[in-house]
CSV table of C-alpha atoms in Angstrom, one decimal:
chain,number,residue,atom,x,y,z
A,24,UNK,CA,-110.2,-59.2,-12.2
A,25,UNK,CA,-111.1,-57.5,-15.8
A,26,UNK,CA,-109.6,-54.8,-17.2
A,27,UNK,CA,-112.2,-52.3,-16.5
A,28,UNK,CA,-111.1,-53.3,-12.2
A,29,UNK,CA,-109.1,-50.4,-11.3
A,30,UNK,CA,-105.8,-50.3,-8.5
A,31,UNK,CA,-104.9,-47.5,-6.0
A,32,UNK,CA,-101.2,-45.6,-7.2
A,33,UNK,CA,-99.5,-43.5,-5.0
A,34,UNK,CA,-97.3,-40.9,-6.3
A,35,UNK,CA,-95.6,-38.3,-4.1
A,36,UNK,CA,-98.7,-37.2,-2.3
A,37,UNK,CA,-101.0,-37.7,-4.9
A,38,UNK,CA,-103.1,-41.0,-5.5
A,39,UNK,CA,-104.4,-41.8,-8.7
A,40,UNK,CA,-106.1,-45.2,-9.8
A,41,UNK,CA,-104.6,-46.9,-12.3
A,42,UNK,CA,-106.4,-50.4,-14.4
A,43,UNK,CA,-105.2,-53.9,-14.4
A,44,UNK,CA,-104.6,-53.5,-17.8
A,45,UNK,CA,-102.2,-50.8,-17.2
A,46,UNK,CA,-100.5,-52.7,-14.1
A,47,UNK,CA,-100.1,-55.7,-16.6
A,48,UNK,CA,-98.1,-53.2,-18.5
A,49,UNK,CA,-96.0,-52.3,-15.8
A,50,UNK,CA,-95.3,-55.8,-14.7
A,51,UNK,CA,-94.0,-56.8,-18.6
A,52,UNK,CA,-91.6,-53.7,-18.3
A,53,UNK,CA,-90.3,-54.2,-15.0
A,54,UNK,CA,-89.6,-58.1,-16.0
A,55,UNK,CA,-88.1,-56.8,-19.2
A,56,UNK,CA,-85.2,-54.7,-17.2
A,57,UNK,CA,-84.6,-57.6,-14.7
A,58,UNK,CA,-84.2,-59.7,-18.3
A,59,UNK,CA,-82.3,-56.8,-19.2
A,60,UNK,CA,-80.5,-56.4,-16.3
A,61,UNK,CA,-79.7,-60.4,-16.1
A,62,UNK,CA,-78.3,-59.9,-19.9
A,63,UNK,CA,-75.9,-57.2,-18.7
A,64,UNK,CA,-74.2,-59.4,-15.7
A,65,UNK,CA,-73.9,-62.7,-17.4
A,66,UNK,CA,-73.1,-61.5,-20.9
A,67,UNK,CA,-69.9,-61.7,-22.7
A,68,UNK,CA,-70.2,-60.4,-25.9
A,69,UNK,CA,-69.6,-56.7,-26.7
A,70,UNK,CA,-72.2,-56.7,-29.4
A,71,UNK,CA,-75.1,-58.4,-26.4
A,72,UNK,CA,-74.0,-56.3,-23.7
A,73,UNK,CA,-75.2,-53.2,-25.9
A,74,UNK,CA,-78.2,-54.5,-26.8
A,75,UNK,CA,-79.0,-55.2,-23.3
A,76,UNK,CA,-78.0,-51.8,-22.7
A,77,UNK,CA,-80.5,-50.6,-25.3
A,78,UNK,CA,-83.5,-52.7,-24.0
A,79,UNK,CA,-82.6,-51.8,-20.5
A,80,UNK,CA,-83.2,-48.0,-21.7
A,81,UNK,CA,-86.5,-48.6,-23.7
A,82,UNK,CA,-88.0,-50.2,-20.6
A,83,UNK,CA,-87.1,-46.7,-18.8
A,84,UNK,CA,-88.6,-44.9,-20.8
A,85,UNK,CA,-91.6,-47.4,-21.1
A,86,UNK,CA,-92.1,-46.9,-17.2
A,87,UNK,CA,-91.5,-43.0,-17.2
A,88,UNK,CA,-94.5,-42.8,-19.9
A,89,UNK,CA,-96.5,-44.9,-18.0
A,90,UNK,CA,-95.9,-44.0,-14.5
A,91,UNK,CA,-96.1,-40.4,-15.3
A,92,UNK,CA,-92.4,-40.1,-13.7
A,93,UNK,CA,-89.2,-38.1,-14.8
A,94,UNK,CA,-87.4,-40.4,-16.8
A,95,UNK,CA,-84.4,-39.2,-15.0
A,96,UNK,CA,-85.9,-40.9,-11.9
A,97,UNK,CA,-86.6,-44.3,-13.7
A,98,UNK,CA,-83.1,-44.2,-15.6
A,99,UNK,CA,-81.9,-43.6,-11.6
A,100,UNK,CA,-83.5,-46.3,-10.1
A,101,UNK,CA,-83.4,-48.8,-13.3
A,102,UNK,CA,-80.0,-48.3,-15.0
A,103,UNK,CA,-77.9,-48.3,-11.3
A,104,UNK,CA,-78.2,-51.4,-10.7
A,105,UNK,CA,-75.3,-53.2,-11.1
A,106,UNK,CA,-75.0,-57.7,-11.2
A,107,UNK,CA,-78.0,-59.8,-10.8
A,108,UNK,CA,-81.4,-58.3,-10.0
A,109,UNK,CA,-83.2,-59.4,-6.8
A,110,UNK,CA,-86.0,-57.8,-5.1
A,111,UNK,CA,-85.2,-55.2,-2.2
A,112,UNK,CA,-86.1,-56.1,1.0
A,113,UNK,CA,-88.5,-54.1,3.5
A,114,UNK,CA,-89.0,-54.8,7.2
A,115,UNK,CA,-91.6,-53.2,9.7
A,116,UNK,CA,-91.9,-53.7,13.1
A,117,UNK,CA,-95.5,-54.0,14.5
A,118,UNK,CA,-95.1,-52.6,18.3
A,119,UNK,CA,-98.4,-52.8,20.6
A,120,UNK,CA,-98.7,-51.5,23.8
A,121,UNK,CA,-102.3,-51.9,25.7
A,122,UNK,CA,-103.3,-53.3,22.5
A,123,UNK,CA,-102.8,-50.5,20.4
A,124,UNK,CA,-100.4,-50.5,17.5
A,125,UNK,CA,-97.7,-47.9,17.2
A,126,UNK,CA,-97.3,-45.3,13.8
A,127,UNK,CA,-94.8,-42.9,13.0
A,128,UNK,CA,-96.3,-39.6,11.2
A,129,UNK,CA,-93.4,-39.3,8.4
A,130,UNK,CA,-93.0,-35.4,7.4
A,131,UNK,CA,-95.8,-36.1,4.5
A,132,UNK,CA,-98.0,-36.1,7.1
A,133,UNK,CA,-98.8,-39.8,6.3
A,134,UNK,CA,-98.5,-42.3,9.0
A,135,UNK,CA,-96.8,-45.9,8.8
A,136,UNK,CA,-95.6,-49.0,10.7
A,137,UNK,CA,-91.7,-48.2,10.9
A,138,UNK,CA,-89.5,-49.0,8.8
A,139,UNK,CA,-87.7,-49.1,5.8
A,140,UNK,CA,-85.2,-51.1,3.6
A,141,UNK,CA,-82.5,-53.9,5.1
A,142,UNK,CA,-79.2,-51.9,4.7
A,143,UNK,CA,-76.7,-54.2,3.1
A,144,UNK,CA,-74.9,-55.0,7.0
A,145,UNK,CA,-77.8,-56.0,8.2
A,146,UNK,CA,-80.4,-58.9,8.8
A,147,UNK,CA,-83.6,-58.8,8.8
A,148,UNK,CA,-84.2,-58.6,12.6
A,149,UNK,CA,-81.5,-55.8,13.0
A,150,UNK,CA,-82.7,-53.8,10.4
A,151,UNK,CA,-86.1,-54.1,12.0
A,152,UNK,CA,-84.8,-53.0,15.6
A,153,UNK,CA,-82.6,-50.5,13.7
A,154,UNK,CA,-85.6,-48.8,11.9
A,155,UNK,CA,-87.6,-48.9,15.2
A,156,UNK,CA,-85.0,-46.7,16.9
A,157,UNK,CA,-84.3,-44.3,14.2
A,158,UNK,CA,-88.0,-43.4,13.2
A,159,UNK,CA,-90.0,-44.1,16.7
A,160,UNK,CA,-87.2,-43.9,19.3
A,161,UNK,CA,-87.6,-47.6,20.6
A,162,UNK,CA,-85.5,-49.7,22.1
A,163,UNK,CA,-87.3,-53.5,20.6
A,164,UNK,CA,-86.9,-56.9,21.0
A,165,UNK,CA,-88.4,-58.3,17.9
A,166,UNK,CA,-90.4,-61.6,18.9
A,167,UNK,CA,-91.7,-63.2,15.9
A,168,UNK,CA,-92.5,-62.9,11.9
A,169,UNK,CA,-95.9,-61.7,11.0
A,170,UNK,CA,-95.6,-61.9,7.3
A,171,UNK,CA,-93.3,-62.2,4.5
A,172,UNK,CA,-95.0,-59.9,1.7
A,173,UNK,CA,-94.8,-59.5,-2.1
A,174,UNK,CA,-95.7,-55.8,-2.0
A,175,UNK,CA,-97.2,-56.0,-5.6
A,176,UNK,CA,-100.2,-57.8,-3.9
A,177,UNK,CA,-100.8,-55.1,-1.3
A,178,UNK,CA,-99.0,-51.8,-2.1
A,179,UNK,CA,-100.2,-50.4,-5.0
A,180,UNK,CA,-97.4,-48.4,-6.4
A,181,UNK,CA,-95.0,-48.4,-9.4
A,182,UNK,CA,-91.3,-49.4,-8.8
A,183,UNK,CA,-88.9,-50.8,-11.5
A,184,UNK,CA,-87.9,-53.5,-8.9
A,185,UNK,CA,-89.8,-56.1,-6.5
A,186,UNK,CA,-89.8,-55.7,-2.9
A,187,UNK,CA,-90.5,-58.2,0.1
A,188,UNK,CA,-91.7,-56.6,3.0
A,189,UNK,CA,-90.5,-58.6,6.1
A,190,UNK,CA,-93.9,-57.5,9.2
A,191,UNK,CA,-92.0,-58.2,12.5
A,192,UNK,CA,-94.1,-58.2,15.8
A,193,UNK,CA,-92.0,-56.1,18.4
A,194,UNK,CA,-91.5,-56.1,22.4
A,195,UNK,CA,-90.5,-52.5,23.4
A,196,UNK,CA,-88.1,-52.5,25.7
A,197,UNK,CA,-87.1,-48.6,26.6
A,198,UNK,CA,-86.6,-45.4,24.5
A,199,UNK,CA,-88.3,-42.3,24.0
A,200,UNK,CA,-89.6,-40.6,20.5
A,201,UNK,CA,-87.7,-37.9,18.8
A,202,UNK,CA,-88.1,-35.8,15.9
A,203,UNK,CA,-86.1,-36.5,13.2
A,204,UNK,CA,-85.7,-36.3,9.3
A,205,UNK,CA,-88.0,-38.9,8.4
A,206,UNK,CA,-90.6,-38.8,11.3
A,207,UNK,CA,-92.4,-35.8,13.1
A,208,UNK,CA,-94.3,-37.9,15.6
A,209,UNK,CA,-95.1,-41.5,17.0
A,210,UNK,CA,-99.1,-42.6,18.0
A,211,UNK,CA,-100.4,-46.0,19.8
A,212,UNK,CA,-103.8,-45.9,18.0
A,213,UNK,CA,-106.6,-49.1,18.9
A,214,UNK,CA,-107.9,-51.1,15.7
A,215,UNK,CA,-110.6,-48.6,15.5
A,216,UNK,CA,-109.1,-45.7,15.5
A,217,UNK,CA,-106.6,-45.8,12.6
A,218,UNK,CA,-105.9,-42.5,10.6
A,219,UNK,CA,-107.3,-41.5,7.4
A,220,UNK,CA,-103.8,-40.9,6.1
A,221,UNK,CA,-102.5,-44.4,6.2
A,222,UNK,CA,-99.2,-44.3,3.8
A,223,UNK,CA,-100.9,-47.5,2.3
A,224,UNK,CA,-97.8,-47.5,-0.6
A,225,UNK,CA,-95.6,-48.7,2.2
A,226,UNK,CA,-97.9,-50.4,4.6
A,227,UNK,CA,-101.7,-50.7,4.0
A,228,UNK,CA,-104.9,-51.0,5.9
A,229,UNK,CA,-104.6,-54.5,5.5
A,230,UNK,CA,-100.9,-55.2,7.0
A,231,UNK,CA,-102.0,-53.1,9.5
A,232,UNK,CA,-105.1,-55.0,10.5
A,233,UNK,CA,-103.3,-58.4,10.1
A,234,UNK,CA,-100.5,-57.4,12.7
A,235,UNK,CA,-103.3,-56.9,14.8
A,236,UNK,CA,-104.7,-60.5,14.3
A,237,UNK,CA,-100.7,-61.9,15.3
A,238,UNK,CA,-100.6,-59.5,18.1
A,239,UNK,CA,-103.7,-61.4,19.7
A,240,UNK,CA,-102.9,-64.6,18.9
A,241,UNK,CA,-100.2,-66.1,20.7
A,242,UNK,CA,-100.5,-69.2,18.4
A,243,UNK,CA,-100.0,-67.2,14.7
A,244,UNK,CA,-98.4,-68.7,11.9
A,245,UNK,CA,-96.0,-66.6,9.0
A,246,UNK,CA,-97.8,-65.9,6.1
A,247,UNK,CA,-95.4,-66.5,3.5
A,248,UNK,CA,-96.1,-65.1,0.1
């Protein structure tokens, strides 16, 4: 891919395309925090710790100029952190019924596979069922793993940490849909019939279409990235 080769970025509600060049860019700052970050929970020295401190703030400021994001945002999200970095985990549950795959319409308007990151007093299956109940009122048994993502691969859009997503494929077992906070409405739509507003920063066409391939094939191996 050259630099001229452009990516999807997803911002609010807005999508803009950013270049490889520029998501090279965001890669060095992101790894210059964790270094940062690293510095700041293994140093000793007074003298280190505030220069780790001071390159932990120039990378925030780095991403706010080239994210286009309030710095108070990045400084949030980057300076919070506390020990050790590690990417955050993600887990979606892909729930057929009929064949057809179940989204939840968040209150963007933008539909998804539900979900959202492990809480710390969870694992990765009871998160899943957890996030299924919350956002599409399902009871599920979660059967097998689809994939184990690296969402820079697939989710165009710019965070100061990594993130795994964890794709689950899901037996429903009871419930009923509710509106809540995060979602305004639950769909079973067939392979074909997938909406135009696919919240592709959180899962994209592609997940979407691979959980279809595990859901009809009862002999489907993880895809570990």
């Amino acid at each position: 891919m050259n630099q001229d080769q452009k990516h999807k970025e997803k911002s609010g509600n807005e999508t803009r395309l950013i270049t490889a060049s520029q998501q090279q860019w965001l890669d060095w700052i992101v790894r210059l925090q964790s270094l940062a970050q690293a510095g700041l929970h293994y140093g000793r020295d007074r003298f280190d710790l505030e220069r780790y401190t001071e390159i932990r703030d120039i990378a925030a400021r780095m991403m706010a100029a080239q994210a286009d994001l309030p710095l108070a945002r990045i400084r949030e999200l980057f300076c919070n952190e506390e020990g050790y970095q590690t990417p955050k985990l993600d887990t979606r549950a892909a729930i057929f019924e009929d064949g057809k795959i179940l989204l939840v319409r968040e209150s963007s308007g933008k539909w998804t596979l539900p979900g959202g990151w492990c809480d710390v007093d969870q694992s990765i299956a009871s998160n899943t069922i957890k996030e299924a109940k919350e956002e599409a009122g399902l009871d599920v048994e979660v059967e097998r793993v689809i994939a184990i993502d690296d969402w820079r691969r697939h989710n165009k859009i710019n965070n100061p940490y990594g993130i795994i997503k964890i794709f689950s494929l899901c037996r429903a077992l009871g419930g009923s849909f509710q509106p809540n906070i995060e979602t305004i409405e639950t769909h079973y739509f067939a392979r074909r019939e997938l909406p135009a507003n696919i919240a592709e920063e959180k899962t994209s066409r592609e997940q979407i279409d691979r959980c279809f391939d595990a859901a009809a094939d009862t002999n489907w191996q993880t895809r570990i990235e």
